[in-house]
C-alpha positions as semicolon CSV with decimal commas, in nm:
position;residue;x (nm);y (nm);z (nm)
1;M;12,763;12,869;8,090
2;K;12,962;12,606;8,262
3;K;12,659;12,541;8,539
4;T;12,435;12,537;8,243
5;I;12,620;12,260;8,081
6;Q;12,642;12,073;8,406
7;L;12,260;12,092;8,441
8;L;12,205;11,958;8,120
9;L;12,457;11,661;8,182
10;V;12,244;11,605;8,492
11;I;11,916;11,591;8,269
12;L;12,084;11,373;8,011
13;T;12,212;11,138;8,297
14;F;11,886;11,075;8,471
15;T;11,652;11,107;8,174
16;V;11,564;10,752;8,012
17;S;11,275;10,639;7,791
18;A;11,024;10,413;7,958
19;N;11,027;10,184;7,661
20;A;11,414;10,153;7,670
21;Q;11,443;9,985;8,025
22;E;11,266;9,881;8,301
23;I;11,182;10,147;8,555
24;D;11,360;10,116;8,897
25;E;11,074;10,186;9,162
26;S;11,321;10,173;9,458
27;K;11,443;10,533;9,344
28;N;11,210;10,852;9,348
29;F;11,131;10,952;8,990
30;I;10,899;11,130;8,789
31;Y;10,752;10,979;8,478
32;K;10,653;11,262;8,235
33;T;10,370;11,285;7,991
34;D;10,627;11,239;7,710
35;G;10,728;10,913;7,817
36;S;11,069;11,019;7,985
37;I;11,186;10,942;8,337
38;L;11,377;11,163;8,567
39;Y;11,542;10,998;8,860
40;G;11,660;11,217;9,190
41;K;11,712;11,168;9,553
42;N;11,483;11,470;9,684
43;L;11,131;11,493;9,533
44;E;10,870;11,741;9,653
45;Y;10,522;11,839;9,521
46;Q;10,462;12,219;9,567
47;T;10,121;12,342;9,583
48;P;10,118;12,707;9,619
49;M;9,797;12,890;9,681
50;F;9,823;13,145;9,397
51;K;10,047;12,975;9,157
52;K;10,021;12,647;8,945
53;N;10,151;12,332;9,125
54;Y;10,484;12,213;9,028
55;F;10,760;11,967;9,128
56;N;11,116;12,018;9,280
57;L;11,317;11,709;9,183
58;D;11,681;11,800;9,317
59;S;11,776;12,105;9,125
60;L;11,517;12,063;8,877
61;T;11,172;12,217;8,857
62;I;10,900;12,051;8,669
63;K;10,542;12,184;8,589
64;S;10,270;11,972;8,737
65;K;10,069;11,926;8,398
66;D;10,397;11,773;8,260
67;V;10,404;11,478;8,519
68;K;10,198;11,151;8,461
69;F;10,333;10,954;8,751
70;Y;10,586;11,012;9,027
71;K;10,708;10,806;9,312
72;S;10,829;10,975;9,631
73;G;10,953;10,771;9,929
74;V;10,728;10,451;9,937
75;D;10,442;10,607;9,764
76;F;10,349;10,614;9,435
77;F;10,091;10,860;9,252
78;G;9,911;10,896;8,921
79;N;9,785;11,205;8,760
80;I;9,406;11,243;8,725
81;Q;9,342;11,370;8,375
82;G;9,159;11,672;8,357
83;S;9,169;11,743;8,735
84;R;9,424;12,036;8,732
85;G;9,715;11,814;8,840
86;S;9,556;11,622;9,106
87;F;9,751;11,279;9,204
88;A;9,585;10,973;9,333
89;R;9,784;10,740;9,556
90;R;9,847;10,386;9,449
91;T;9,723;10,143;9,676
92;I;9,725;9,823;9,491
93;K;9,990;9,734;9,257
94;G;9,980;9,414;9,005
95;K;9,839;9,364;8,660
96;V;9,584;9,631;8,721
97;N;9,687;9,904;8,978
98;Y;9,429;10,070;9,218
99;Y;9,436;10,438;9,319
100;V;9,272;10,645;9,566
101;L;9,233;11,042;9,558
102;T;9,130;11,190;9,891
103;S;8,997;11,541;9,890
104;N;8,921;11,752;10,180
105;Y;8,699;12,054;10,167
106;N;8,614;12,343;10,405
107;N;8,213;12,363;10,454
108;A;8,072;12,729;10,461
109;V;7,857;12,819;10,774
110;P;7,668;13,145;10,831
111;I;7,835;13,336;11,110
112;N;7,581;13,617;11,161
113;N;7,236;13,735;11,037
114;M;7,371;13,973;10,795
115;G;7,485;13,695;10,539
116;G;7,837;13,656;10,663
117;I;7,984;13,321;10,583
118;G;8,288;13,147;10,771
119;L;8,439;12,789;10,757
120;G;8,285;12,528;10,947
121;G;8,399;12,131;10,987
122;T;8,579;11,954;10,682
123;S;8,443;11,726;10,458
124;T;8,647;11,418;10,295
125;T;8,569;11,265;9,978
126;Q;8,751;10,960;9,799
127;N;8,737;10,884;9,449
128;Y;8,874;10,565;9,301
129;Y;9,085;10,497;8,976
130;Y;9,281;10,218;8,808
131;N;9,514;10,140;8,542
132;S;9,751;9,887;8,380
133;G;10,129;9,969;8,386
134;F;10,209;10,332;8,292
135;N;9,886;10,400;8,095
136;S;9,653;10,687;8,189
137;L;9,415;10,624;8,476
138;K;9,043;10,553;8,440
139;I;8,740;10,591;8,679
140;A;8,701;10,266;8,883
141;N;8,327;10,209;8,820
142;Y;8,111;9,903;8,701
143;E;8,116;10,008;8,325
144;N;8,479;10,048;8,287
145;L;8,615;9,761;8,497
146;S;8,355;9,507;8,366
147;V;8,540;9,547;8,027
148;D;8,892;9,541;8,144
149;L;8,855;9,241;8,392
150;Q;8,600;9,033;8,177
151;R;8,881;8,754;8,130
152;N;8,830;8,667;8,508
153;P;8,480;8,538;8,601
154;K;8,538;8,582;8,976
155;S;8,622;8,954;8,921
156;I;8,303;9,005;8,736
157;V;8,095;8,834;9,026
158;Y;8,224;9,092;9,253
159;L;8,170;9,353;9,011
160;K;7,807;9,236;8,963
161;K;7,772;9,259;9,345
162;H;7,913;9,627;9,351
163;H;7,643;9,702;9,063
164;N;7,352;9,558;9,262
165;A;7,464;9,696;9,562
166;K;7,468;10,050;9,378
167;K;7,113;10,012;9,247
168;K;6,983;9,917;9,607
169;R;7,182;10,213;9,767
170;T;7,001;10,446;9,529
171;I;6,654;10,316;9,606
172;A;6,719;10,310;9,973
173;Y;6,839;10,681;9,962
174;V;6,528;10,778;9,796
175;L;6,259;10,586;9,992
176;G;6,458;10,665;10,308
177;G;6,469;11,044;10,235
178;I;6,083;11,070;10,144
179;A;5,998;10,887;10,465
180;M;6,228;11,105;10,678
181;V;6,094;11,450;10,539
182;A;5,732;11,310;10,539
183;G;5,748;11,181;10,856
184;I;5,911;11,453;11,038
185;L;5,678;11,737;10,856
186;T;5,356;11,563;10,939
187;S;5,464;11,434;11,297
188;A;5,298;11,760;11,441
189;K;4,911;11,784;11,411
190;K;4,717;12,120;11,479
191;T;4,437;12,063;11,741
192;G;4,213;12,353;11,621
193;E;4,276;12,523;11,955
194;T;4,479;12,859;12,029
195;T;4,692;12,970;12,306
196;N;4,775;13,344;12,407
197;S;5,138;13,378;12,520
198;F;5,352;13,709;12,612
199;N;5,616;13,772;12,354
200;P;5,884;13,962;12,542
201;N;6,075;14,072;12,229
202;T;5,762;14,246;12,094
203;G;5,608;14,331;12,425
204;T;5,250;14,195;12,329
205;F;5,036;13,901;12,367
206;E;5,059;13,673;12,058
207;T;4,807;13,388;11,932
208;T;4,951;13,052;11,848
209;D;4,821;12,726;11,738
210;V;4,807;12,425;11,968
211;T;4,980;12,123;11,807
212;E;5,006;11,771;11,914
213;L;5,247;11,479;11,828
214;R;5,195;11,226;11,596
215;P;5,407;10,936;11,756
216;V;5,353;10,702;11,428
217;N;5,456;10,994;11,186
218;L;5,739;11,057;11,401
219;A;5,844;10,699;11,399
220;I;5,837;10,677;11,010
221;G;6,038;10,997;11,000
222;L;6,309;10,847;11,227
223;A;6,297;10,518;11,039
224;G;6,349;10,692;10,706
225;F;6,642;10,874;10,877
226;G;6,784;10,542;11,002
227;T;6,767;10,397;10,646
228;V;6,966;10,670;10,503
229;V;7,235;10,651;10,772
230;A;7,230;10,258;10,752
231;T;7,281;10,309;10,344
232;M;7,577;10,551;10,401
233;I;7,739;10,303;10,626
234;S;7,673;10,003;10,387
235;S;7,798;10,197;10,086
236;K;8,179;10,132;10,218
237;K;8,091;9,763;10,141
238;K;8,008;9,872;9,775
239;K;8,341;10,007;9,745
240;Q;8,517;9,688;9,877
241;Y;8,365;9,499;9,582
242;I;8,539;9,698;9,347
243;Q;8,878;9,640;9,518
244;K;8,824;9,260;9,578
245;A;8,752;9,222;9,200
246;I;9,088;9,381;9,111
247;E;9,264;9,177;9,373
248;V;9,121;8,854;9,243
249;Y;9,212;8,974;8,888
250;N;9,576;9,017;8,999
251;E;9,601;8,653;9,162
252;N;9,570;8,512;8,826
């Protein structure tokens, strides 16, 4: 009973209303979905494989779904609504905050001719969000930001660059993909001649068609492949326009 009372005192001591005072971001804390704040020294985010994610804040355990923001060490994180408690890291702090959510996935690859599946390389994806103050995070896209940053003409210029780059990227992917597939598939032409060769696997002679390489078609296919790769690289610049729009907005 005595320990229970002491724990309640600790909670009452370190729980404050976000509206009652400024939040001390020099300390580790959890900002709950009900607007209350819990400060503590040791904060750990636990992601067990077969259980729901949760936080350990000193002697307290808090469910991940009850946490809207948290700060641990120098890093600040915001909850991505509807993503089962995933938290994006804040990379820009200001009137408008900018967040990045990095996710890693294991690629499945076949390991035998019987349908077995194994784990191949790891793929990484990044998604971007923003907010103001301690409001819920929004997806950092042209549609949302063009409304929230409309008071700053310079920010809108960068957002339009992002929007135009996105449209050009889509067109480049489509045209480059068509050229790559069509060029490679038509790069070999049948001559109408055949040849006989011995197949050691079957122990018989087999007749195969003779083909010749079409350099022009192959070049078209390779050009399409190059367009797709170049577009993937240039897409990084498209993301930078979003970040720059937020940075410019925060300067004024």
